[in-house]
PDB file of C-alpha atoms in Angstrom:
ATOM      1  CA  VAL A 252      15.060 -31.724  24.011  1.00 65.00           C
ATOM      2  CA  ALA A 253      13.824 -28.520  25.657  1.00 73.00           C
ATOM      3  CA  LEU A 254      16.072 -26.412  23.385  1.00 70.00           C
ATOM      4  CA  ALA A 255      14.791 -28.184  20.262  1.00 72.00           C
ATOM      5  CA  PHE A 256      11.203 -27.714  21.404  1.00 65.00           C
ATOM      6  CA  SER A 257      11.878 -24.034  22.087  1.00 72.00           C
ATOM      7  CA  LEU A 258      13.388 -23.510  18.620  1.00 73.00           C
ATOM      8  CA  ILE A 259      10.510 -25.294  16.889  1.00 71.00           C
ATOM      9  CA  THR A 260       7.948 -23.290  18.855  1.00 69.00           C
ATOM     10  CA  SER A 261       9.752 -20.053  18.041  1.00 69.00           C
ATOM     11  CA  ARG A 262       9.809 -20.844  14.301  1.00 73.00           C
ATOM     12  CA  GLN A 263       6.134 -21.764  14.335  1.00 66.00           C
ATOM     13  CA  ARG A 264       5.293 -18.498  16.108  1.00 64.00           C
ATOM     14  CA  GLU A 265       7.214 -16.553  13.428  1.00 65.00           C
ATOM     15  CA  GLN A 266       5.395 -18.441  10.659  1.00 62.00           C
ATOM     16  CA  LEU A 267       2.019 -17.722  12.254  1.00 56.00           C
ATOM     17  CA  LEU A 268       2.879 -14.026  12.537  1.00 55.00           C
ATOM     18  CA  VAL A 269       3.765 -13.916   8.832  1.00 52.00           C
ATOM     19  CA  LEU A 270       0.540 -15.724   7.923  1.00 54.00           C
ATOM     20  CA  ALA A 271      -1.464 -13.336  10.085  1.00 65.00           C
ATOM     21  CA  THR A 272       0.069 -10.111   8.717  1.00 79.00           C
ATOM     22  CA  LYS A 273       1.139 -10.812   5.095  1.00 92.00           C
ATOM     23  CA  ASP A 274      -0.851 -11.118   1.898  1.00 94.00           C
ATOM     24  CA  PRO A 275      -0.060 -14.591   0.537  1.00 91.00           C
ATOM     25  CA  LEU A 276      -0.148 -13.539  -3.138  1.00 94.00           C
ATOM     26  CA  THR A 277       2.024 -10.429  -3.109  1.00 96.00           C
ATOM     27  CA  GLY A 278       3.959 -10.668   0.142  1.00 94.00           C
ATOM     28  CA  ALA A 279       2.818  -7.155   1.060  1.00 97.00           C
ATOM     29  CA  GLY A 280       1.335  -6.589   4.477  1.00 96.00           C
ATOM     30  CA  ASN A 281      -2.392  -7.266   4.881  1.00 95.00           C
ATOM     31  CA  ARG A 282      -5.192  -5.309   6.551  1.00 94.00           C
ATOM     32  CA  ARG A 283      -4.329  -6.667  10.007  1.00 93.00           C
ATOM     33  CA  GLY A 284      -0.729  -5.550   9.556  1.00 94.00           C
ATOM     34  CA  LEU A 285      -1.875  -2.147   8.299  1.00 97.00           C
ATOM     35  CA  ASP A 286      -4.152  -1.576  11.278  1.00 95.00           C
ATOM     36  CA  SER A 287      -1.280  -2.310  13.640  1.00 94.00           C
ATOM     37  CA  LYS A 288       1.106  -0.039  11.718  1.00 97.00           C
ATOM     38  CA  LEU A 289      -1.357   2.847  11.616  1.00 97.00           C
ATOM     39  CA  ARG A 290      -1.904   2.639  15.383  1.00 96.00           C
ATOM     40  CA  GLU A 291       1.872   2.640  15.885  1.00 96.00           C
ATOM     41  CA  VAL A 292       2.415   5.640  13.576  1.00 97.00           C
ATOM     42  CA  VAL A 293      -0.423   7.697  15.092  1.00 98.00           C
ATOM     43  CA  HIS A 294       0.899   6.945  18.582  1.00 97.00           C
ATOM     44  CA  SER A 295       4.416   8.005  17.542  1.00 96.00           C
ATOM     45  CA  PHE A 296       3.055  11.180  15.920  1.00 97.00           C
ATOM     46  CA  ASN A 297       1.145  12.093  19.085  1.00 96.00           C
ATOM     47  CA  ARG A 298       4.251  11.472  21.196  1.00 96.00           C
ATOM     48  CA  THR A 299       6.948  13.074  19.036  1.00 96.00           C
ATOM     49  CA  GLY A 300       5.203  15.080  16.317  1.00 95.00           C
ATOM     50  CA  SER A 301       7.122  13.193  13.624  1.00 95.00           C
ATOM     51  CA  LYS A 302       5.476  13.609  10.236  1.00 97.00           C
ATOM     52  CA  ALA A 303       3.774  10.745   8.466  1.00 98.00           C
ATOM     53  CA  ALA A 304       1.844  10.353   5.241  1.00 98.00           C
ATOM     54  CA  LEU A 305       0.098   7.587   3.428  1.00 97.00           C
ATOM     55  CA  ILE A 306      -0.627   6.791  -0.168  1.00 98.00           C
ATOM     56  CA  ILE A 307      -3.622   4.713  -1.110  1.00 98.00           C
ATOM     57  CA  LEU A 308      -3.596   3.376  -4.655  1.00 98.00           C
ATOM     58  CA  ASP A 309      -5.935   1.358  -6.776  1.00 97.00           C
ATOM     59  CA  LEU A 310      -5.380  -0.287 -10.150  1.00 97.00           C
ATOM     60  CA  ASP A 311      -7.631   1.337 -12.734  1.00 96.00           C
ATOM     61  CA  HIS A 312     -10.238  -0.869 -14.435  1.00 93.00           C
ATOM     62  CA  PHE A 313      -8.660  -4.012 -12.990  1.00 93.00           C
ATOM     63  CA  LYS A 314     -11.851  -6.059 -13.354  1.00 91.00           C
ATOM     64  CA  LYS A 315     -11.612  -5.502 -17.096  1.00 90.00           C
ATOM     65  CA  VAL A 316      -8.057  -6.911 -17.100  1.00 89.00           C
ATOM     66  CA  ASN A 317      -9.246 -10.014 -15.224  1.00 89.00           C
ATOM     67  CA  ASP A 318     -12.228 -10.407 -17.552  1.00 90.00           C
ATOM     68  CA  ILE A 319     -10.120 -10.149 -20.715  1.00 89.00           C
ATOM     69  CA  HIS A 320      -6.888 -11.881 -19.682  1.00 90.00           C
ATOM     70  CA  GLY A 321      -7.966 -14.096 -16.776  1.00 92.00           C
ATOM     71  CA  HIS A 322      -7.241 -14.146 -13.070  1.00 92.00           C
ATOM     72  CA  ALA A 323      -3.798 -15.724 -13.461  1.00 94.00           C
ATOM     73  CA  VAL A 324      -2.673 -12.675 -15.458  1.00 94.00           C
ATOM     74  CA  GLY A 325      -4.367 -10.437 -12.890  1.00 94.00           C
ATOM     75  CA  ASP A 326      -2.409 -12.141 -10.119  1.00 96.00           C
ATOM     76  CA  GLN A 327       0.843 -11.613 -12.036  1.00 95.00           C
ATOM     77  CA  ILE A 328       0.013  -7.926 -12.434  1.00 96.00           C
ATOM     78  CA  LEU A 329      -0.611  -7.584  -8.694  1.00 97.00           C
ATOM     79  CA  LYS A 330       2.736  -9.245  -7.970  1.00 97.00           C
ATOM     80  CA  ARG A 331       4.545  -7.028 -10.476  1.00 96.00           C
ATOM     81  CA  VAL A 332       2.939  -3.830  -9.140  1.00 97.00           C
ATOM     82  CA  THR A 333       4.043  -4.889  -5.650  1.00 97.00           C
ATOM     83  CA  GLU A 334       7.605  -5.341  -6.940  1.00 97.00           C
ATOM     84  CA  ILE A 335       7.561  -1.913  -8.621  1.00 97.00           C
ATOM     85  CA  ILE A 336       6.364  -0.227  -5.442  1.00 98.00           C
ATOM     86  CA  ASN A 337       8.815  -2.100  -3.206  1.00 97.00           C
ATOM     87  CA  PHE A 338      11.670  -1.199  -5.561  1.00 96.00           C
ATOM     88  CA  ARG A 339      10.894   2.528  -5.236  1.00 97.00           C
ATOM     89  CA  ILE A 340       9.904   2.974  -1.578  1.00 97.00           C
ATOM     90  CA  ARG A 341      12.398   3.261   1.275  1.00 96.00           C
ATOM     91  CA  VAL A 342      13.104   0.378   3.648  1.00 95.00           C
ATOM     92  CA  THR A 343      11.412   2.436   6.376  1.00 95.00           C
ATOM     93  CA  ASP A 344       8.194   2.657   4.346  1.00 98.00           C
ATOM     94  CA  SER A 345       5.544  -0.069   4.561  1.00 97.00           C
ATOM     95  CA  LEU A 346       3.390  -1.554   1.798  1.00 98.00           C
ATOM     96  CA  TYR A 347       0.019  -3.226   2.413  1.00 98.00           C
ATOM     97  CA  ARG A 348      -2.518  -4.871   0.124  1.00 97.00           C
ATOM     98  CA  ILE A 349      -5.917  -4.122   1.618  1.00 94.00           C
ATOM     99  CA  GLY A 350      -8.280  -5.266  -1.087  1.00 87.00           C
ATOM    100  CA  GLY A 351      -8.323  -7.013  -4.418  1.00 90.00           C
ATOM    101  CA  GLU A 352      -6.355  -4.348  -6.265  1.00 96.00           C
ATOM    102  CA  GLU A 353      -5.957  -1.706  -3.568  1.00 97.00           C
ATOM    103  CA  PHE A 354      -2.697  -0.954  -1.767  1.00 98.00           C
ATOM    104  CA  ILE A 355      -1.503   1.462   0.919  1.00 98.00           C
ATOM    105  CA  VAL A 356       1.997   2.781   1.480  1.00 98.00           C
ATOM    106  CA  VAL A 357       2.711   4.176   4.964  1.00 98.00           C
ATOM    107  CA  LEU A 358       5.486   6.784   4.901  1.00 98.00           C
ATOM    108  CA  GLU A 359       6.997   7.654   8.260  1.00 97.00           C
ATOM    109  CA  GLY A 360       8.991  10.883   8.475  1.00 97.00           C
ATOM    110  CA  THR A 361       7.423  12.186   5.264  1.00 97.00           C
ATOM    111  CA  ASP A 362       5.371  15.316   4.653  1.00 97.00           C
ATOM    112  CA  LEU A 363       2.563  15.758   2.120  1.00 98.00           C
ATOM    113  CA  HIS A 364       4.767  17.330  -0.554  1.00 98.00           C
ATOM    114  CA  ARG A 365       7.247  14.437  -0.568  1.00 98.00           C
ATOM    115  CA  ALA A 366       4.447  11.862  -0.408  1.00 98.00           C
ATOM    116  CA  VAL A 367       2.754  13.402  -3.477  1.00 98.00           C
ATOM    117  CA  HIS A 368       6.097  13.364  -5.291  1.00 98.00           C
ATOM    118  CA  LEU A 369       6.539   9.659  -4.493  1.00 98.00           C
ATOM    119  CA  ALA A 370       2.953   8.908  -5.522  1.00 98.00           C
ATOM    120  CA  GLU A 371       3.588  10.519  -8.905  1.00 98.00           C
ATOM    121  CA  GLN A 372       6.765   8.487  -9.313  1.00 98.00           C
ATOM    122  CA  LEU A 373       4.845   5.286  -8.557  1.00 98.00           C
ATOM    123  CA  ARG A 374       2.102   6.258 -11.002  1.00 98.00           C
ATOM    124  CA  THR A 375       4.650   6.932 -13.730  1.00 97.00           C
ATOM    125  CA  LEU A 376       6.560   3.703 -13.080  1.00 97.00           C
ATOM    126  CA  VAL A 377       3.446   1.535 -13.254  1.00 97.00           C
ATOM    127  CA  ASP A 378       2.257   3.321 -16.396  1.00 95.00           C
ATOM    128  CA  ALA A 379       5.670   2.911 -18.064  1.00 95.00           C
ATOM    129  CA  ASN A 380       5.875  -0.833 -17.450  1.00 93.00           C
ATOM    130  CA  GLU A 381       4.110  -3.005 -20.001  1.00 88.00           C
ATOM    131  CA  LEU A 382       2.431  -5.305 -17.515  1.00 90.00           C
ATOM    132  CA  VAL A 383      -0.001  -6.707 -20.084  1.00 85.00           C
ATOM    133  CA  PRO A 384       0.730  -6.710 -23.826  1.00 81.00           C
ATOM    134  CA  ASP A 385      -1.527  -4.293 -25.727  1.00 78.00           C
ATOM    135  CA  HIS A 386      -3.305  -3.128 -22.570  1.00 82.00           C
ATOM    136  CA  ALA A 387      -2.295  -0.161 -20.424  1.00 88.00           C
ATOM    137  CA  VAL A 388      -2.266  -0.793 -16.688  1.00 93.00           C
ATOM    138  CA  THR A 389      -2.540   2.410 -14.662  1.00 96.00           C
ATOM    139  CA  ILE A 390      -3.135   3.389 -11.066  1.00 98.00           C
ATOM    140  CA  SER A 391      -4.947   6.181  -9.282  1.00 98.00           C
ATOM    141  CA  LEU A 392      -3.565   7.465  -5.998  1.00 98.00           C
ATOM    142  CA  GLY A 393      -4.768   9.432  -2.987  1.00 98.00           C
ATOM    143  CA  VAL A 394      -2.334  11.006  -0.531  1.00 98.00           C
ATOM    144  CA  ALA A 395      -2.826  12.367   2.995  1.00 98.00           C
ATOM    145  CA  GLU A 396      -0.488  13.630   5.699  1.00 98.00           C
ATOM    146  CA  LEU A 397      -1.396  12.800   9.297  1.00 98.00           C
ATOM    147  CA  LYS A 398      -2.857  15.797  11.126  1.00 97.00           C
ATOM    148  CA  LYS A 399      -2.779  16.670  14.796  1.00 95.00           C
ATOM    149  CA  GLY A 400      -5.642  15.088  16.744  1.00 95.00           C
ATOM    150  CA  GLU A 401      -6.549  12.775  13.869  1.00 97.00           C
ATOM    151  CA  SER A 402      -7.285   9.086  14.341  1.00 97.00           C
ATOM    152  CA  ALA A 403      -5.946   6.377  12.050  1.00 97.00           C
ATOM    153  CA  ASN A 404      -9.446   5.945  10.596  1.00 97.00           C
ATOM    154  CA  ASP A 405      -9.799   9.674   9.908  1.00 97.00           C
ATOM    155  CA  TRP A 406      -6.392   9.749   8.229  1.00 98.00           C
ATOM    156  CA  LEU A 407      -7.217   6.732   6.098  1.00 97.00           C
ATOM    157  CA  HIS A 408     -10.614   8.202   5.202  1.00 97.00           C
ATOM    158  CA  ARG A 409      -9.035  11.445   3.936  1.00 98.00           C
ATOM    159  CA  ALA A 410      -6.598   9.477   1.758  1.00 98.00           C
ATOM    160  CA  ASP A 411      -9.488   7.391   0.435  1.00 97.00           C
ATOM    161  CA  GLU A 412     -11.435  10.547  -0.445  1.00 98.00           C
ATOM    162  CA  ALA A 413      -8.382  11.822  -2.321  1.00 98.00           C
ATOM    163  CA  LEU A 414      -8.210   8.502  -4.201  1.00 98.00           C
ATOM    164  CA  TYR A 415     -11.823   8.913  -5.314  1.00 97.00           C
ATOM    165  CA  ARG A 416     -11.061  12.454  -6.519  1.00 98.00           C
ATOM    166  CA  ALA A 417      -8.194  11.017  -8.597  1.00 98.00           C
ATOM    167  CA  LYS A 418     -10.553   8.435 -10.087  1.00 97.00           C
ATOM    168  CA  ASP A 419     -13.216  11.076 -10.759  1.00 97.00           C
ATOM    169  CA  ALA A 420     -10.556  13.176 -12.518  1.00 95.00           C
ATOM    170  CA  GLY A 421     -10.169  10.460 -15.150  1.00 94.00           C
ATOM    171  CA  ARG A 422      -7.932   7.922 -13.394  1.00 96.00           C
ATOM    172  CA  ASN A 423      -4.168   7.486 -13.833  1.00 97.00           C
ATOM    173  CA  SER A 424      -3.718  10.484 -11.585  1.00 97.00           C
ATOM    174  CA  THR A 425      -2.796  11.548  -8.056  1.00 98.00           C
ATOM    175  CA  SER A 426      -4.868  13.652  -5.687  1.00 98.00           C
ATOM    176  CA  ALA A 427      -3.837  14.978  -2.283  1.00 98.00           C
ATOM    177  CA  SER A 428      -5.985  15.638   0.757  1.00 95.00           C
ATOM    178  CA  ASP A 429      -5.786  19.096   2.279  1.00 82.00           C
TER     179      ASP A 429
END
């Protein structure tokens, strides 16, 4: 009886962890999971100096897609974009959905140059897939490499600023933080 209780409790704990750290629609990590990962990566960087970068991406004009095609189609697009990203990133990379149509990819062991290259690949893949008939779905991306002495919030803020530069440049583009 004690063994059965222990197994049930263990499974429930695992289920609660998934519910607490995963986005239920896409299966990507959520904001709580991202916060934990960023703390872990910054701590590792401070200890070992191992490079890390992140990509923040946002679907362009997504509200318009929802308005025209409905939220069910919007949900399918979010799921498909998640699949495209997961197909291209490494198993050591981590994907998080942090807002309605905003995602972050955490890249451990990756410098800015390689992160920008991956961001461009993701942008091209999303653009090439016909996610909605007769309507282009594109993404804008901001990229930042973790710098010495930088907090997780500072790092995330620089990537977010780069994302806004990509959007200001006309969308469907990638911008990197210096």
